[in-house]
């Protein structure tokens, strides 16, 4: 599946928005892979695959705590080329390959954030040492934002190029629904969910709550028609 | 619009960009200095100010959760409007940064964000379409986000440097606790729902579910230190699955 220039530009702009939303601009959670992936899926005409890839990436990063400059992967921008690859390659193979690309690009994204923050420090040094004026501060501030936008463009652009090569290298995937392959990819999410529960201070009461929830979810799922 | 109302609006809007120049030296200090530009004093005791020095003070290292940063911004803006002495505002900055960081991180990153993800997954398991799941997640998150940010701005400008009392009144730790408790229930729902979705077994599904249970248990025992490895594990598993498919 190819992407027309308008589609490629849309994905690139989406990626820039996702990158900016992560830290610099607003933090409306567009930067989460669940959102970024689904939006990319809508652009490509396959929101279901976008949501699946985005959800797999999202649950693996459930425990990320971006507090005080912690150095973490950045899964949002990588979700955009990940979804493109998943849609282009198709089926379970496409989803696995897309998730692999998304996971790899999330590590690159995290590294690029560290570099960006160091550059921001250099760009704003004159403010910190008292030799700037208000106009200079504003220019340097907007310059930092422009750097982040550029970072997002490079990150997503390079991901789209990598996705293009990989899509041509992969065999056409067999179409199927949510199955064993996708369950394998949810193992990291299960690990993160267990850690999340631990962080939510499990006590006997909480274990009971978990059990009640599980029973409720199982019952509701069966009533609504499980499987698929 | 009165001076204070204008300050609330300015602080609220500028807080959306407060992390725009995040760096390891000042953290969000540059963002604070930028956000306070509309409130900078023009003179001190009739003499012209050294603007560079003033900006350097505003840009001193500072950190806060971005959604709670309007508390500090609002208080500092009001202090400027009322000509508060610099020593007091500096002491205020040093005192307020820890609570604004810790309370916000606990409420939003540790509790509300995972809760919203679980809510979205639960909707997905119930059969909601991608659009519905997307809107549900974004709406649930941003209702809390925007209300908190606006309330923080009103609180900061309204109470000025005495805002610590107002922060306590928000009862953020209580809300965090409640979200965590409800989140545990929702986590159970998602797990049960996932099990139900695979009820007509397809090949390997029981092993897959057992594997998920084991990994969940491992995460529960290992905690955050192990949970942080999840993205690397995902890369490994996905790459392995892709390689197998190609082979």
Short mmCIF file of C-alpha atoms in Angstrom, two decimals:
data_model
loop_
_atom_site.label_atom_id
_atom_site.label_comp_id
_atom_site.label_asym_id
_atom_site.label_seq_id
_atom_site.Cartn_x
_atom_site.Cartn_y
_atom_site.Cartn_z
CA UNK A 1 0.00 0.00 0.00
CA UNK A 2 1.48 3.33 -0.96
CA UNK A 3 0.75 6.69 0.62
CA UNK A 4 -0.05 9.63 -1.61
CA UNK A 5 1.86 12.87 -0.97
CA UNK A 6 -1.09 14.40 0.87
CA UNK A 7 -1.33 11.37 3.10
CA UNK A 8 2.41 11.35 3.78
CA UNK A 9 2.32 15.05 4.63
CA UNK A 10 -0.66 14.46 6.90
CA UNK A 11 1.22 11.72 8.74
CA UNK A 12 4.28 13.92 9.06
CA UNK A 13 2.27 16.84 10.44
CA UNK A 14 0.49 14.47 12.81
CA UNK A 15 3.88 13.24 13.98
CA UNK A 16 5.08 16.80 14.61
CA UNK A 17 1.94 17.56 16.62
CA UNK A 18 2.41 14.33 18.59
CA UNK A 19 6.03 15.19 19.36
CA UNK A 20 5.16 18.73 20.50
CA UNK A 21 2.25 17.53 22.61
CA UNK A 22 4.52 15.18 24.57
CA UNK A 23 6.21 17.95 26.55
CA UNK A 24 6.32 21.36 24.89
CA UNK A 25 2.78 22.16 23.85
CA UNK A 26 -0.35 21.48 25.81
CA UNK A 27 -0.02 17.82 26.74
CA UNK A 28 -3.54 16.97 25.63
CA UNK A 29 -2.43 13.30 25.37
CA UNK A 30 -2.35 13.34 21.57
CA UNK A 31 1.22 12.18 22.25
CA UNK A 32 0.03 8.84 23.63
CA UNK A 33 0.43 5.96 21.15
CA UNK A 34 -3.22 5.00 21.67
CA UNK A 35 -4.29 8.38 20.28
CA UNK A 36 -1.47 8.88 17.78
CA UNK A 37 -1.87 5.37 16.41
CA UNK A 38 -5.63 5.65 16.03
CA UNK A 39 -5.35 9.05 14.35
CA UNK A 40 -2.74 7.65 11.96
CA UNK A 41 -5.13 4.81 11.25
CA UNK A 42 -7.88 7.29 10.36
CA UNK A 43 -5.52 9.09 7.97
CA UNK A 44 -4.71 5.76 6.30
CA UNK A 45 -8.33 4.58 6.20
CA UNK A 46 -7.80 1.75 8.70
CA UNK A 47 -8.52 3.07 12.20
CA UNK A 48 -8.96 -0.46 13.57
CA UNK A 49 -5.34 -1.39 12.85
CA UNK A 50 -4.24 2.00 14.12
CA UNK A 51 -6.04 1.43 17.39
CA UNK A 52 -4.65 -2.10 17.74
CA UNK A 53 -1.04 -1.04 17.17
CA UNK A 54 -1.51 2.04 19.35
CA UNK A 55 -3.09 0.02 22.16
CA UNK A 56 -0.28 -2.58 22.16
CA UNK A 57 2.33 0.18 22.37
CA UNK A 58 0.29 2.03 24.99
CA UNK A 59 -0.07 -0.82 27.47
CA UNK A 60 3.65 -1.59 27.29
CA UNK A 61 4.30 1.99 28.42
CA UNK A 62 1.60 1.97 31.10
CA UNK A 63 4.07 2.57 33.87
CA UNK A 64 6.02 5.45 32.33
CA UNK A 65 6.31 8.23 34.86
CA UNK A 66 7.68 11.41 33.22
CA UNK A 67 8.58 13.04 36.50
CA UNK A 68 11.45 15.47 36.94
CA UNK A 69 13.21 14.79 33.67
CA UNK A 70 13.25 11.01 33.92
CA UNK A 71 14.72 9.52 30.76
CA UNK A 72 12.02 7.39 29.21
CA UNK A 73 11.11 6.07 25.77
CA UNK A 74 8.81 8.31 23.76
CA UNK A 75 6.24 6.01 22.19
CA UNK A 76 3.88 8.56 20.62
CA UNK A 77 5.68 9.74 17.46
CA UNK A 78 6.87 6.21 16.65
CA UNK A 79 3.27 5.02 16.62
CA UNK A 80 2.64 6.96 13.39
CA UNK A 81 5.12 5.06 11.15
CA UNK A 82 4.28 1.90 13.12
CA UNK A 83 0.67 2.09 12.00
CA UNK A 84 1.68 2.89 8.44
CA UNK A 85 3.82 -0.27 8.35
CA UNK A 86 1.08 -2.38 9.94
CA UNK A 87 -1.47 -1.19 7.37
CA UNK A 88 0.94 -1.48 4.44
CA UNK A 89 2.18 -4.98 5.28
CA UNK A 90 -1.22 -6.20 6.44
CA UNK A 91 -2.42 -8.93 8.78
CA UNK A 92 -0.64 -10.29 11.81
CA UNK A 93 2.79 -9.87 10.23
CA UNK A 94 2.10 -6.22 9.64
CA UNK A 95 0.95 -5.66 13.21
CA UNK A 96 4.02 -7.39 14.64
CA UNK A 97 6.37 -5.49 12.35
CA UNK A 98 4.60 -2.21 13.05
CA UNK A 99 4.82 -2.73 16.78
CA UNK A 100 8.51 -3.62 16.47
CA UNK A 101 9.14 -0.43 14.53
CA UNK A 102 7.09 1.58 17.01
CA UNK A 103 8.97 0.11 19.97
CA UNK A 104 12.34 0.79 18.33
CA UNK A 105 11.35 4.34 17.43
CA UNK A 106 10.12 4.94 20.96
CA UNK A 107 13.68 4.34 22.20
CA UNK A 108 15.00 6.68 19.50
CA UNK A 109 12.40 9.22 20.53
CA UNK A 110 13.53 9.06 24.13
CA UNK A 111 17.15 9.58 23.11
CA UNK A 112 16.19 12.50 20.88
CA UNK A 113 14.39 14.12 23.81
CA UNK A 114 17.59 14.01 25.87
CA UNK A 115 19.45 15.70 23.01
CA UNK A 116 16.69 18.30 22.62
CA UNK A 117 16.81 19.19 26.30
CA UNK A 118 20.56 19.67 26.15
CA UNK A 119 20.16 21.90 23.10
CA UNK A 120 17.45 23.86 24.88
CA UNK A 121 19.88 24.46 27.71
CA UNK A 122 22.50 25.82 25.34
CA UNK A 123 20.04 27.99 23.45
CA UNK A 124 18.76 29.63 26.64
CA UNK A 125 22.10 30.07 28.41
CA UNK A 126 22.10 33.83 27.91
CA UNK A 127 18.78 34.08 29.75
CA UNK A 128 20.11 32.14 32.72
CA UNK A 129 23.27 34.24 32.96
CA UNK A 130 21.37 37.53 32.88
CA UNK A 131 22.51 38.83 29.50
CA UNK A 132 19.20 38.55 27.68
CA UNK A 133 16.30 40.94 27.27
CA UNK A 134 12.59 40.09 27.01
CA UNK A 135 12.68 39.93 23.22
CA UNK A 136 15.70 37.67 23.33
CA UNK A 137 13.98 35.39 25.83
CA UNK A 138 10.89 35.15 23.66
CA UNK A 139 12.96 34.41 20.53
CA UNK A 140 14.94 31.71 22.27
CA UNK A 141 11.80 30.25 23.82
CA UNK A 142 10.09 29.94 20.44
CA UNK A 143 13.37 28.62 19.06
CA UNK A 144 13.18 25.74 21.53
CA UNK A 145 9.67 24.97 20.34
CA UNK A 146 10.83 25.04 16.74
CA UNK A 147 13.61 22.60 17.66
CA UNK A 148 11.05 20.22 19.14
CA UNK A 149 8.91 20.46 16.02
CA UNK A 150 11.97 19.72 13.89
CA UNK A 151 12.84 16.80 16.11
CA UNK A 152 9.35 15.40 15.63
CA UNK A 153 9.57 15.82 11.86
CA UNK A 154 12.93 14.02 11.69
CA UNK A 155 11.79 11.24 14.01
CA UNK A 156 8.55 10.55 12.20
CA UNK A 157 10.00 11.18 8.73
CA UNK A 158 12.81 8.69 9.30
CA UNK A 159 10.26 6.23 10.70
CA UNK A 160 8.12 6.54 7.59
CA UNK A 161 11.16 5.91 5.39
CA UNK A 162 12.09 2.84 7.47
CA UNK A 163 8.48 1.66 7.32
CA UNK A 164 8.53 1.98 3.54
CA UNK A 165 11.58 -0.24 3.22
CA UNK A 166 10.26 -2.80 5.68
CA UNK A 167 6.86 -2.95 4.01
CA UNK A 168 8.51 -3.93 0.74
CA UNK A 169 10.68 -6.54 2.48
CA UNK A 170 7.89 -8.27 4.34
CA UNK A 171 5.74 -11.01 2.83
CA UNK A 172 2.06 -10.08 2.49
CA UNK A 173 0.37 -10.79 5.83
CA UNK A 174 -2.61 -13.10 6.21
CA UNK A 175 -5.68 -11.23 7.33
CA UNK A 176 -7.04 -12.29 10.69
CA UNK A 177 -8.56 -10.87 13.80
CA UNK A 178 -7.21 -10.59 17.29
CA UNK A 179 -5.37 -13.85 17.93
CA UNK A 180 -2.41 -15.57 19.49
CA UNK A 181 0.18 -13.33 17.86
CA UNK A 182 -1.44 -10.23 19.30
CA UNK A 183 -1.61 -11.92 22.71
CA UNK A 184 2.16 -12.42 22.60
CA UNK A 185 2.54 -8.71 22.01
CA UNK A 186 0.37 -8.02 25.06
CA UNK A 187 2.79 -9.83 27.42
CA UNK A 188 4.77 -6.63 28.07
CA UNK A 189 1.49 -4.88 28.75
CA UNK A 190 0.63 -7.56 31.30
CA UNK A 191 4.00 -6.98 32.95
CA UNK A 192 3.40 -3.23 33.05
CA UNK A 193 -0.13 -3.75 34.38
CA UNK A 194 1.17 -5.91 37.22
CA UNK A 195 3.70 -3.23 38.10
CA UNK A 196 0.93 -0.64 37.93
CA UNK A 197 -1.13 -2.62 40.41
CA UNK A 198 1.85 -2.78 42.74
CA UNK A 199 2.26 0.96 42.45
CA UNK A 200 -1.40 1.44 43.33
CA UNK A 201 -0.49 -0.01 46.73
CA UNK A 202 -2.20 -3.38 46.67
CA UNK A 203 -3.70 -4.51 49.91
CA UNK A 204 -6.10 -7.33 50.67
CA UNK A 205 -8.97 -5.03 49.81
CA UNK A 206 -7.40 -4.12 46.52
CA UNK A 207 -6.87 -7.78 45.61
CA UNK A 208 -10.58 -8.28 46.33
CA UNK A 209 -11.42 -5.33 44.10
CA UNK A 210 -9.29 -6.83 41.34
CA UNK A 211 -11.09 -10.13 41.67
CA UNK A 212 -14.51 -8.49 41.64
CA UNK A 213 -13.54 -6.53 38.56
CA UNK A 214 -12.23 -9.62 36.79
CA UNK A 215 -15.40 -11.55 37.54
CA UNK A 216 -17.49 -8.64 36.34
CA UNK A 217 -15.47 -8.23 33.17
CA UNK A 218 -15.64 -11.92 32.41
CA UNK A 219 -19.39 -12.06 32.96
CA UNK A 220 -20.02 -8.96 30.90
CA UNK A 221 -17.75 -10.15 28.14
CA UNK A 222 -19.47 -13.52 27.94
CA UNK A 223 -22.93 -11.95 27.96
CA UNK A 224 -21.97 -9.60 25.17
CA UNK A 225 -20.54 -12.49 23.17
CA UNK A 226 -16.90 -13.35 23.82
CA UNK A 227 -14.31 -14.29 21.22
CA UNK A 228 -13.19 -12.87 17.94
CA UNK B 1 -11.71 42.40 32.20
CA UNK B 2 -10.23 43.31 35.58
CA UNK B 3 -6.51 43.01 36.34
CA UNK B 4 -6.98 39.76 38.22
CA UNK B 5 -9.29 38.24 35.62
CA UNK B 6 -6.82 39.16 32.93
CA UNK B 7 -4.04 37.60 34.98
CA UNK B 8 -6.02 34.34 35.31
CA UNK B 9 -6.58 34.17 31.56
CA UNK B 10 -2.94 35.01 30.75
CA UNK B 11 -1.58 32.52 33.27
CA UNK B 12 -3.99 29.80 32.11
CA UNK B 13 -3.12 30.22 28.43
CA UNK B 14 0.64 30.59 28.89
CA UNK B 15 0.76 27.51 31.13
CA UNK B 16 0.08 25.36 28.05
CA UNK B 17 3.58 26.25 26.85
CA UNK B 18 5.42 26.32 30.15
CA UNK B 19 7.51 23.26 29.22
CA UNK B 20 8.42 24.68 25.82
CA UNK B 21 12.08 25.18 26.71
CA UNK B 22 12.53 22.30 29.16
CA UNK B 23 16.21 21.70 29.84
CA UNK B 24 18.35 19.98 32.47
CA UNK B 25 19.69 23.24 33.92
CA UNK B 26 16.52 25.24 34.62
CA UNK B 27 13.87 22.53 34.14
CA UNK B 28 10.83 24.76 33.39
CA UNK B 29 12.51 27.94 34.65
CA UNK B 30 12.74 29.46 31.16
CA UNK B 31 9.06 28.68 30.64
CA UNK B 32 8.20 30.44 33.90
CA UNK B 33 10.20 33.50 32.84
CA UNK B 34 8.42 33.56 29.49
CA UNK B 35 5.00 33.10 31.09
CA UNK B 36 5.68 36.00 33.48
CA UNK B 37 6.78 38.42 30.73
CA UNK B 38 3.41 40.25 30.71
CA UNK B 39 3.83 40.87 34.46
CA UNK B 40 7.45 42.00 34.56
CA UNK B 41 8.09 45.16 36.56
CA UNK B 42 9.16 48.17 34.54
CA UNK B 43 11.07 49.91 37.35
CA UNK B 44 12.06 49.50 40.95
CA UNK B 45 11.78 52.47 43.28
CA UNK B 46 11.71 54.84 40.31
CA UNK B 47 14.99 53.49 38.83
CA UNK B 48 15.13 51.46 35.60
CA UNK B 49 15.46 47.74 36.18
CA UNK B 50 18.24 45.54 34.94
CA UNK B 51 15.97 43.44 32.70
CA UNK B 52 18.56 40.75 32.17
CA UNK B 53 19.00 40.25 35.89
CA UNK B 54 15.24 40.21 36.41
CA UNK B 55 14.78 37.57 33.72
CA UNK B 56 17.61 35.50 35.17
CA UNK B 57 15.81 35.48 38.52
CA UNK B 58 12.53 34.47 36.85
CA UNK B 59 14.35 31.71 34.95
CA UNK B 60 15.94 30.17 38.02
CA UNK B 61 15.53 26.39 38.23
CA UNK B 62 11.94 25.44 38.88
CA UNK B 63 9.74 22.45 38.29
CA UNK B 64 6.07 21.62 38.73
CA UNK B 65 3.54 19.41 37.09
CA UNK B 66 2.44 21.41 34.01
CA UNK B 67 -1.24 21.22 34.95
CA UNK B 68 -0.50 22.63 38.41
CA UNK B 69 2.05 25.17 37.22
CA UNK B 70 -0.66 27.87 37.00
CA UNK B 71 -0.75 27.80 40.80
CA UNK B 72 2.81 29.08 40.92
CA UNK B 73 2.46 31.30 37.88
CA UNK B 74 -0.70 32.88 39.22
CA UNK B 75 0.80 33.50 42.63
CA UNK B 76 3.95 35.01 41.14
CA UNK B 77 1.92 37.13 38.72
CA UNK B 78 -0.15 38.50 41.57
CA UNK B 79 2.98 39.14 43.62
CA UNK B 80 4.31 41.18 40.70
CA UNK B 81 1.08 43.12 40.33
CA UNK B 82 1.17 43.97 44.05
CA UNK B 83 4.86 44.81 44.14
CA UNK B 84 5.85 41.98 46.48
CA UNK B 85 9.51 42.00 47.52
CA UNK B 86 11.77 39.61 45.56
CA UNK B 87 13.00 37.73 48.63
CA UNK B 88 9.49 36.55 49.44
CA UNK B 89 8.75 35.39 45.93
CA UNK B 90 12.02 33.49 45.77
CA UNK B 91 11.26 31.71 49.04
CA UNK B 92 7.78 30.94 47.72
CA UNK B 93 9.20 29.39 44.54
CA UNK B 94 11.55 27.18 46.50
CA UNK B 95 8.80 26.03 48.83
CA UNK B 96 6.09 25.36 46.25
CA UNK B 97 7.97 23.35 43.65
CA UNK B 98 8.03 20.01 45.46
CA UNK B 99 4.32 19.79 46.25
CA UNK B 100 3.31 21.00 42.79
CA UNK B 101 5.51 18.33 41.28
CA UNK B 102 4.78 15.43 43.60
CA UNK B 103 1.03 15.94 43.90
CA UNK B 104 0.56 16.39 40.18
CA UNK B 105 2.71 13.43 39.21
CA UNK B 106 0.92 11.11 41.63
CA UNK B 107 -2.56 12.24 40.58
CA UNK B 108 -2.08 12.47 36.83
CA UNK B 109 0.79 10.31 35.64
CA UNK B 110 0.53 7.52 38.22
CA UNK B 111 -3.24 7.35 38.60
CA UNK B 112 -5.40 9.22 36.07
CA UNK B 113 -3.47 8.43 32.89
CA UNK B 114 -3.38 4.63 33.43
CA UNK B 115 -7.03 4.86 34.47
CA UNK B 116 -7.96 6.55 31.18
CA UNK B 117 -6.02 3.92 29.24
CA UNK B 118 -7.88 1.14 31.07
CA UNK B 119 -11.18 2.92 30.42
CA UNK B 120 -10.39 3.04 26.71
CA UNK B 121 -9.39 -0.65 26.68
CA UNK B 122 -12.55 -1.58 28.52
CA UNK B 123 -14.62 0.25 25.93
CA UNK B 124 -12.70 -1.55 23.21
CA UNK B 125 -13.38 -4.93 24.80
CA UNK B 126 -17.08 -4.06 24.99
CA UNK B 127 -17.04 -3.56 21.24
CA UNK B 128 -16.64 0.19 20.90
CA UNK B 129 -15.23 1.35 17.60
CA UNK B 130 -11.90 3.19 17.18
CA UNK B 131 -13.57 6.59 17.03
CA UNK B 132 -15.50 6.00 20.23
CA UNK B 133 -12.44 4.70 22.06
CA UNK B 134 -10.40 7.68 20.88
CA UNK B 135 -13.00 10.24 21.89
CA UNK B 136 -13.56 8.53 25.25
CA UNK B 137 -9.86 8.56 26.12
CA UNK B 138 -9.19 12.11 24.97
CA UNK B 139 -12.36 13.51 26.53
CA UNK B 140 -11.90 11.73 29.87
CA UNK B 141 -8.32 12.97 30.14
CA UNK B 142 -8.88 16.52 29.03
CA UNK B 143 -11.96 17.25 31.12
CA UNK B 144 -9.81 16.68 34.21
CA UNK B 145 -6.82 18.38 32.57
CA UNK B 146 -8.57 21.61 31.68
CA UNK B 147 -10.58 21.89 34.89
CA UNK B 148 -7.43 21.35 36.94
CA UNK B 149 -5.40 23.84 34.96
CA UNK B 150 -8.08 26.52 35.13
CA UNK B 151 -8.71 25.93 38.81
CA UNK B 152 -4.98 26.16 39.43
CA UNK B 153 -4.83 29.53 37.69
CA UNK B 154 -7.79 30.88 39.65
CA UNK B 155 -6.27 29.60 42.89
CA UNK B 156 -2.84 31.04 42.20
CA UNK B 157 -4.02 34.50 41.25
CA UNK B 158 -6.73 34.50 43.91
CA UNK B 159 -4.58 33.54 46.86
CA UNK B 160 -1.17 34.83 45.82
CA UNK B 161 1.75 33.72 47.96
CA UNK B 162 -0.64 32.16 50.54
CA UNK B 163 -1.74 29.57 47.99
CA UNK B 164 -0.44 26.59 49.98
CA UNK B 165 -3.69 26.58 51.96
CA UNK B 166 -5.66 26.44 48.74
CA UNK B 167 -3.61 23.52 47.44
CA UNK B 168 -4.44 21.55 50.57
CA UNK B 169 -8.12 22.28 50.03
CA UNK B 170 -7.96 20.62 46.58
CA UNK B 171 -7.44 17.31 48.42
CA UNK B 172 -5.40 15.91 45.57
CA UNK B 173 -4.03 12.91 47.54
CA UNK B 174 -7.60 11.83 48.34
CA UNK B 175 -8.59 11.98 44.67
CA UNK B 176 -5.44 10.07 43.75
CA UNK B 177 -6.35 7.33 46.19
CA UNK B 178 -9.91 7.09 44.86
CA UNK B 179 -8.76 6.92 41.26
CA UNK B 180 -6.27 4.19 42.16
CA UNK B 181 -8.97 2.14 43.91
CA UNK B 182 -11.37 2.47 40.97
CA UNK B 183 -8.49 1.75 38.63
CA UNK B 184 -7.87 -1.59 40.31
CA UNK B 185 -11.50 -2.53 39.69
CA UNK B 186 -11.22 -1.41 36.08
CA UNK B 187 -7.99 -3.38 35.65
CA UNK B 188 -9.88 -6.46 36.77
CA UNK B 189 -12.69 -5.68 34.32
CA UNK B 190 -10.22 -5.41 31.46
CA UNK B 191 -8.52 -8.69 32.41
CA UNK B 192 -11.84 -10.51 32.71
CA UNK B 193 -13.08 -9.00 29.50
CA UNK B 194 -9.94 -10.08 27.66
CA UNK B 195 -10.44 -13.61 28.91
CA UNK B 196 -14.06 -13.58 27.76
CA UNK B 197 -13.11 -12.37 24.29
CA UNK B 198 -11.06 -15.50 23.76
CA UNK B 199 -13.70 -17.84 25.18
CA UNK B 200 -14.07 -19.89 21.98
CA UNK B 201 -10.49 -21.08 22.08
CA UNK B 202 -8.23 -20.62 19.16
CA UNK B 203 -4.88 -22.28 18.92
CA UNK B 204 -2.46 -21.18 21.59
CA UNK B 205 -4.97 -18.92 23.33
CA UNK B 206 -4.95 -20.75 26.72
CA UNK B 207 -1.15 -20.61 26.74
CA UNK B 208 -1.27 -16.97 25.79
CA UNK B 209 -3.65 -16.15 28.63
CA UNK B 210 -1.55 -18.18 31.07
CA UNK B 211 1.52 -16.32 29.90
CA UNK B 212 -0.20 -12.99 30.45
CA UNK B 213 -1.13 -14.10 33.94
CA UNK B 214 2.47 -15.02 34.71
CA UNK B 215 3.80 -11.73 33.37
CA UNK B 216 1.16 -9.83 35.32
CA UNK B 217 2.26 -11.62 38.48
CA UNK B 218 5.90 -10.91 37.69
CA UNK B 219 5.11 -7.22 37.30
CA UNK B 220 3.17 -7.21 40.54
CA UNK B 221 6.10 -8.76 42.40
CA UNK B 222 8.83 -6.84 40.61
CA UNK B 223 7.11 -3.47 40.70
CA UNK B 224 8.17 -0.39 38.74
CA UNK B 225 11.77 -1.56 38.31
CA UNK B 226 10.57 -4.53 36.28
CA UNK B 227 7.67 -2.68 34.69
CA UNK B 228 10.12 -0.22 33.12
CA UNK B 229 11.54 -3.10 31.09
CA UNK B 230 8.21 -3.66 29.33
CA UNK B 231 9.04 -1.50 26.26
CA UNK B 232 12.30 -3.41 25.67
CA UNK B 233 10.46 -6.71 26.04
CA UNK B 234 7.91 -5.51 23.51
CA UNK B 235 10.65 -4.66 21.02
CA UNK B 236 12.17 -8.11 21.46
CA UNK B 237 8.87 -10.01 21.14
CA UNK B 238 7.63 -7.99 18.17
CA UNK B 239 10.95 -8.33 16.36
CA UNK B 240 10.95 -12.06 17.07
CA UNK B 241 7.37 -12.41 15.80
CA UNK B 242 8.22 -10.50 12.64
CA UNK B 243 11.36 -12.55 12.04
CA UNK B 244 9.35 -15.74 12.48
CA UNK B 245 6.76 -14.54 10.01
CA UNK B 246 9.42 -13.74 7.43
CA UNK B 247 11.20 -17.04 8.03
#
